[in-house]
Amino acid sequence: MKRNADKFECRLRMVRFAQQHGVKPAARAFDTTPKTVRKWLVRYQQERLAGLNELPRIPLSCPHKIPPTLEQKIVRLRKQYPFMGAKRLQREHHLPCSHHAVGRVLKAYGLVKKRRKKHKKKKDLSTLKQHWKLFGQLSVDTKDLKDIVHYWPQMKALKLPNVQFTAREINSGAMFLGYANQKTAYNACLFIQTVLNHLKACGVKTEAMRIQTDNGSEFIGCYRQDRSRDGFETIVESEAFKARHKRIPPRAWSYNSDVETVHRTIEEEFFDLETFASVKDFHQRVAAYQAYYNLVRTNMNKKYQSPWQIIKNQWPEMKIDLVKLPPLMIDWIGPDYITKEEYAIRGDDLPWLP
C-alpha cells in the first residue's frame, strides 16, 4: 500500500471492499494488516471521504518547546540588538535554551538577514593569526561616516566628525579609534603618533612592529627630492618608534580584513543605534563602546575571549591602561570641545585638556 502513488484512491477501494467482503479478506486483497483496514474503515464511517486523508504526523504536545514568554523575549532582544546573532543572544543574555532554538525563533519571525553568497570562500586565517606575536602588527585604516543613514543627519546638525581612524592589533583584536573632519595626512600622522606613544608608555616595544595600511594619500604622503616619503611613514619609522610601515598591494582590500571587520561591527553595533546630543556626548558614547569592545566583548573566532583577556593571558604583568586609551578627537580641543578654528578666533585664554 505504501508503494501506491494514489493513496487516497487505494484507501477508498479498500474500504468499499471491506464493507462488502469483510476486514480480513480486504487485508489479504490489499496486502496489508486487518488493523490498518479497520482503522480506515472506522474513519470512513465517521467522516466519510474526509476521513481518508492523511492526518498530520506532528505530535500533539512538545515537552521541550520554549514557552511563549521566552519566545517574545528573544524577539524583543533581537529587535533591540539587531546585530546579534542566535549564538551571541543566547550567550550574552543567558537565555535558558540552546542557540539552535533561538535561531528557529528568529527564522519563524522573519528576523534573519540574508547574507550575500560569495563565489569564493575566504580562507579562515584566525587560527594562524593566534600564533602571531602580540602587538607585532597594527592594521590602520580610515572609515567614512557620511554614508551611514542613521548617523548622517546627526553629523550635519551637531557638526560631528565624518572620518574615523582605526588601528587594530591583529593577535588580540584590540582597537584604537580617532575622529576628525578631514581625511588628511596631518590627522593620520597625529593619530598614529599618539597611539604609538601610548603603546610605548605602557611598555610595548614598537621596534620592528609592522604598521600596515592601504595606499591612501593620508598614509603614503608625498615624495621628497631624495625619493623618500614624508608624513606617516616618516613618523612610523622614526628613531622614536623604529617601526616599519607596510603597504598592501593596490586593490587588495582583503589584506586589511581585520580592520575592515571592525568597521562593519562598529557601524552595526554603534552608529546604527546611538543618538547623540553634542560632540561631547558623542565622545563619551564612543569611548564607552571602545572600552566595551576591548574589555568585555568576546570574539567567537578568538575562542570567545575579549582583547584584554588575550593580552592578559600572554602578558600577565601588563596593566589594563594599555587598552583604555580613549578615542582621539583630532579636530577638537579644550573642555568644551571647540574646534581648532574656533580656538584660533577666541584666543589663548582657554584651558586645555590634560
CSV table of N, CA and C in Angstrom, one decimal, residues 220-311:
chain,number,residue,atom,x,y,z
A,220,ILE,N,50.4,57.4,2.5
A,220,ILE,CA,51.7,57.3,1.7
A,220,ILE,C,52.4,58.6,1.6
A,221,GLY,N,51.7,59.7,1.9
A,221,GLY,CA,52.4,61.0,1.9
A,221,GLY,C,52.9,61.4,0.5
A,222,CYS,N,53.9,62.3,0.5
A,222,CYS,CA,54.5,62.8,-0.8
A,222,CYS,C,56.0,62.4,-0.9
A,223,TYR,N,56.5,62.4,-2.1
A,223,TYR,CA,57.9,62.2,-2.3
A,223,TYR,C,58.7,63.4,-2.0
A,224,ARG,N,59.9,63.2,-1.4
A,224,ARG,CA,60.9,64.3,-1.3
A,224,ARG,C,61.8,64.2,-2.4
A,225,GLN,N,62.8,65.1,-2.4
A,225,GLN,CA,63.7,65.1,-3.5
A,225,GLN,C,64.6,63.9,-3.5
A,226,ASP,N,64.9,63.3,-2.3
A,226,ASP,CA,65.7,62.1,-2.3
A,226,ASP,C,64.8,60.8,-2.5
A,227,ARG,N,63.6,61.0,-2.9
A,227,ARG,CA,62.6,59.9,-3.2
A,227,ARG,C,62.2,59.2,-2.0
A,228,SER,N,62.4,59.8,-0.8
A,228,SER,CA,61.8,59.2,0.4
A,228,SER,C,60.4,59.8,0.7
A,229,ARG,N,59.7,59.1,1.5
A,229,ARG,CA,58.3,59.6,1.8
A,229,ARG,C,58.3,60.5,3.1
A,230,ASP,N,57.4,61.5,3.1
A,230,ASP,CA,57.3,62.2,4.3
A,230,ASP,C,55.9,61.9,4.9
A,231,GLY,N,55.7,62.5,6.1
A,231,GLY,CA,54.4,62.2,6.7
A,231,GLY,C,54.3,60.9,7.5
A,232,PHE,N,53.3,60.1,7.2
A,232,PHE,CA,53.0,58.9,8.0
A,232,PHE,C,54.2,58.0,8.1
A,233,GLU,N,54.8,57.7,7.0
A,233,GLU,CA,55.9,56.7,7.0
A,233,GLU,C,57.1,57.3,7.8
A,234,THR,N,57.3,58.6,7.8
A,234,THR,CA,58.4,59.2,8.5
A,234,THR,C,58.3,59.0,10.0
A,235,ILE,N,57.0,59.2,10.5
A,235,ILE,CA,56.8,59.1,11.9
A,235,ILE,C,56.9,57.7,12.3
A,236,VAL,N,56.3,56.8,11.6
A,236,VAL,CA,56.3,55.3,12.0
A,236,VAL,C,57.8,54.8,12.1
A,237,GLU,N,58.6,55.2,11.1
A,237,GLU,CA,60.0,54.7,11.0
A,237,GLU,C,61.0,55.6,11.7
A,238,SER,N,60.5,56.6,12.4
A,238,SER,CA,61.5,57.5,13.1
A,238,SER,C,62.2,56.8,14.2
A,239,GLU,N,63.3,57.5,14.7
A,239,GLU,CA,64.1,56.9,15.8
A,239,GLU,C,63.3,56.7,17.1
A,240,ALA,N,62.2,57.5,17.2
A,240,ALA,CA,61.4,57.4,18.4
A,240,ALA,C,60.6,56.0,18.5
A,241,PHE,N,60.3,55.5,17.4
A,241,PHE,CA,59.5,54.2,17.4
A,241,PHE,C,60.2,53.1,16.7
A,242,LYS,N,60.9,53.3,15.6
A,242,LYS,CA,61.7,52.3,14.8
A,242,LYS,C,60.7,51.2,14.4
A,243,ALA,N,59.5,51.5,14.0
A,243,ALA,CA,58.6,50.6,13.5
A,243,ALA,C,58.8,50.5,12.0
A,244,ARG,N,58.0,49.7,11.3
A,244,ARG,CA,58.1,49.5,9.9
A,244,ARG,C,56.7,49.7,9.2
A,245,HIS,N,56.7,50.6,8.2
A,245,HIS,CA,55.4,50.9,7.5
A,245,HIS,C,55.3,49.9,6.4
A,246,LYS,N,54.2,49.1,6.4
A,246,LYS,CA,53.9,48.1,5.4
A,246,LYS,C,52.7,48.5,4.6
A,247,ARG,N,52.8,48.6,3.3
A,247,ARG,CA,51.6,48.9,2.5
A,247,ARG,C,51.1,47.7,1.7
A,248,ILE,N,49.8,47.5,1.7
A,248,ILE,CA,49.2,46.4,1.0
A,248,ILE,C,49.2,46.7,-0.5
A,249,PRO,N,49.1,45.6,-1.4
A,249,PRO,CA,49.1,45.8,-2.8
A,249,PRO,C,47.8,46.6,-3.2
A,250,PRO,N,47.8,47.3,-4.3
A,250,PRO,CA,46.7,48.0,-4.8
A,250,PRO,C,45.5,47.1,-5.0
A,251,ARG,N,44.3,47.5,-4.6
A,251,ARG,CA,43.0,46.8,-4.8
A,251,ARG,C,43.0,45.4,-4.1
A,252,ALA,N,43.9,45.3,-3.1
A,252,ALA,CA,43.9,44.0,-2.3
A,252,ALA,C,43.3,44.3,-0.9
A,253,TRP,N,42.0,44.6,-0.9
A,253,TRP,CA,41.4,45.0,0.3
A,253,TRP,C,41.3,43.9,1.4
A,254,SER,N,41.4,42.6,1.0
A,254,SER,CA,41.3,41.6,1.9
A,254,SER,C,42.5,41.5,2.8
A,255,TYR,N,43.6,42.2,2.4
A,255,TYR,CA,44.8,42.2,3.3
A,255,TYR,C,44.5,43.0,4.6
A,256,ASN,N,43.6,43.9,4.5
A,256,ASN,CA,43.2,44.7,5.7
A,256,ASN,C,41.9,44.2,6.3
A,257,SER,N,41.6,42.9,6.2
A,257,SER,CA,40.3,42.4,6.6
A,257,SER,C,40.0,42.6,8.1
A,258,ASP,N,41.1,42.5,8.9
A,258,ASP,CA,40.9,42.7,10.3
A,258,ASP,C,40.3,44.0,10.7
A,259,VAL,N,40.8,45.1,10.1
A,259,VAL,CA,40.3,46.4,10.5
A,259,VAL,C,39.0,46.7,9.7
A,260,GLU,N,38.8,46.1,8.5
A,260,GLU,CA,37.5,46.3,7.8
A,260,GLU,C,36.4,45.6,8.6
A,261,THR,N,36.7,44.5,9.3
A,261,THR,CA,35.7,43.8,10.1
A,261,THR,C,35.3,44.7,11.2
A,262,VAL,N,36.2,45.4,11.8
A,262,VAL,CA,35.8,46.3,12.9
A,262,VAL,C,34.9,47.4,12.4
A,263,HIS,N,35.2,47.9,11.2
A,263,HIS,CA,34.4,49.0,10.6
A,263,HIS,C,32.9,48.5,10.5
A,264,ARG,N,32.7,47.3,10.0
A,264,ARG,CA,31.3,46.8,9.9
A,264,ARG,C,30.7,46.6,11.3
A,265,THR,N,31.5,46.1,12.2
A,265,THR,CA,31.0,45.8,13.6
A,265,THR,C,30.5,47.1,14.3
A,266,ILE,N,31.4,48.1,14.2
A,266,ILE,CA,31.1,49.4,14.9
A,266,ILE,C,29.9,50.1,14.3
A,267,GLU,N,29.7,49.9,13.0
A,267,GLU,CA,28.6,50.5,12.3
A,267,GLU,C,27.3,49.9,12.7
A,268,GLU,N,27.3,48.5,12.8
A,268,GLU,CA,26.1,47.8,13.2
A,268,GLU,C,25.7,48.0,14.7
A,269,GLU,N,26.8,48.0,15.5
A,269,GLU,CA,26.6,48.0,17.0
A,269,GLU,C,26.5,49.3,17.6
A,270,PHE,N,27.0,50.4,16.9
A,270,PHE,CA,27.1,51.7,17.5
A,270,PHE,C,26.4,52.8,16.6
A,271,PHE,N,26.9,53.0,15.4
A,271,PHE,CA,26.4,54.1,14.7
A,271,PHE,C,25.0,53.9,14.2
A,272,ASP,N,24.6,52.7,14.0
A,272,ASP,CA,23.2,52.5,13.5
A,272,ASP,C,22.2,52.5,14.7
A,273,LEU,N,22.7,52.6,15.9
A,273,LEU,CA,21.8,52.6,17.1
A,273,LEU,C,21.8,53.8,17.9
A,274,GLU,N,22.9,54.5,18.0
A,274,GLU,CA,23.1,55.6,19.0
A,274,GLU,C,22.5,56.9,18.5
A,275,THR,N,22.0,57.7,19.4
A,275,THR,CA,21.6,59.1,19.1
A,275,THR,C,22.3,60.0,20.0
A,276,PHE,N,22.9,61.1,19.5
A,276,PHE,CA,23.8,61.9,20.2
A,276,PHE,C,23.2,63.3,20.4
A,277,ALA,N,23.7,64.0,21.5
A,277,ALA,CA,23.2,65.3,21.9
A,277,ALA,C,24.2,66.4,21.5
A,278,SER,N,25.5,66.0,21.5
A,278,SER,CA,26.5,67.0,21.2
A,278,SER,C,27.8,66.3,20.9
A,279,VAL,N,28.8,67.1,20.6
A,279,VAL,CA,30.1,66.5,20.3
A,279,VAL,C,30.7,65.8,21.6
A,280,LYS,N,30.5,66.4,22.7
A,280,LYS,CA,30.9,65.8,24.0
A,280,LYS,C,30.2,64.5,24.2
A,281,ASP,N,28.9,64.5,24.0
A,281,ASP,CA,28.1,63.3,24.2
A,281,ASP,C,28.6,62.2,23.2
A,282,PHE,N,28.9,62.6,22.0
A,282,PHE,CA,29.4,61.6,21.0
A,282,PHE,C,30.7,61.0,21.5
A,283,HIS,N,31.6,61.8,22.0
A,283,HIS,CA,32.9,61.3,22.5
A,283,HIS,C,32.7,60.4,23.7
A,284,GLN,N,31.8,60.7,24.6
A,284,GLN,CA,31.6,59.8,25.8
A,284,GLN,C,31.0,58.5,25.4
A,285,ARG,N,30.1,58.5,24.4
A,285,ARG,CA,29.5,57.3,24.0
A,285,ARG,C,30.4,56.4,23.2
A,286,VAL,N,31.2,57.0,22.3
A,286,VAL,CA,32.2,56.2,21.5
A,286,VAL,C,33.3,55.7,22.4
A,287,ALA,N,33.6,56.4,23.5
A,287,ALA,CA,34.7,55.9,24.4
A,287,ALA,C,34.1,54.8,25.2
A,288,ALA,N,32.8,54.8,25.6
A,288,ALA,CA,32.2,53.7,26.3
A,288,ALA,C,32.2,52.4,25.4
A,289,TYR,N,31.9,52.6,24.1
A,289,TYR,CA,31.8,51.5,23.2
A,289,TYR,C,33.2,50.9,23.0
A,290,GLN,N,34.2,51.7,22.9
A,290,GLN,CA,35.6,51.2,22.7
A,290,GLN,C,36.0,50.4,23.9
A,291,ALA,N,35.7,50.9,25.1
A,291,ALA,CA,36.0,50.2,26.3
A,291,ALA,C,35.3,48.9,26.4
A,292,TYR,N,34.0,48.9,26.0
A,292,TYR,CA,33.3,47.6,26.0
A,292,TYR,C,33.9,46.6,25.0
A,293,TYR,N,34.3,47.1,23.8
A,293,TYR,CA,34.9,46.3,22.8
A,293,TYR,C,36.2,45.6,23.3
A,294,ASN,N,37.0,46.4,23.9
A,294,ASN,CA,38.4,46.0,24.3
A,294,ASN,C,38.3,45.1,25.6
A,295,LEU,N,37.4,45.4,26.5
A,295,LEU,CA,37.4,44.8,27.8
A,295,LEU,C,36.4,43.7,28.0
A,296,VAL,N,35.2,43.8,27.3
A,296,VAL,CA,34.1,42.9,27.6
A,296,VAL,C,33.7,42.1,26.5
A,297,ARG,N,33.6,42.7,25.3
A,297,ARG,CA,33.0,42.0,24.1
A,297,ARG,C,33.9,40.8,23.7
A,298,THR,N,33.3,39.6,23.7
A,298,THR,CA,34.1,38.4,23.3
A,298,THR,C,34.0,38.2,21.8
A,299,ASN,N,35.0,37.5,21.2
A,299,ASN,CA,35.0,37.2,19.8
A,299,ASN,C,35.0,35.7,19.6
A,300,MET,N,34.0,35.2,18.8
A,300,MET,CA,33.9,33.8,18.6
A,300,MET,C,35.1,33.2,17.9
A,301,ASN,N,35.7,34.0,17.0
A,301,ASN,CA,36.9,33.5,16.3
A,301,ASN,C,38.2,33.5,17.1
A,302,LYS,N,38.1,34.0,18.3
A,302,LYS,CA,39.2,34.1,19.2
A,302,LYS,C,38.9,33.3,20.5
A,303,LYS,N,38.1,32.2,20.3
A,303,LYS,CA,37.8,31.3,21.4
A,303,LYS,C,37.0,32.0,22.5
A,304,TYR,N,36.1,32.9,22.1
A,304,TYR,CA,35.2,33.6,23.0
A,304,TYR,C,35.9,34.4,24.1
A,305,GLN,N,37.0,35.1,23.7
A,305,GLN,CA,37.8,35.9,24.6
A,305,GLN,C,37.7,37.3,24.1
A,306,SER,N,37.8,38.3,25.0
A,306,SER,CA,37.9,39.7,24.7
A,306,SER,C,39.3,40.0,24.4
A,307,PRO,N,39.6,41.1,23.7
A,307,PRO,CA,41.0,41.5,23.5
A,307,PRO,C,41.8,41.6,24.8
A,308,TRP,N,41.3,42.2,25.8
A,308,TRP,CA,42.0,42.3,27.1
A,308,TRP,C,42.3,40.9,27.7
A,309,GLN,N,41.4,40.0,27.6
A,309,GLN,CA,41.7,38.6,28.1
A,309,GLN,C,42.8,38.0,27.4
A,310,ILE,N,42.9,38.2,26.0
A,310,ILE,CA,44.0,37.6,25.3
A,310,ILE,C,45.3,38.2,25.7
A,311,ILE,N,45.3,39.5,25.8
A,311,ILE,CA,46.6,40.2,26.2
A,311,ILE,C,47.0,39.8,27.6
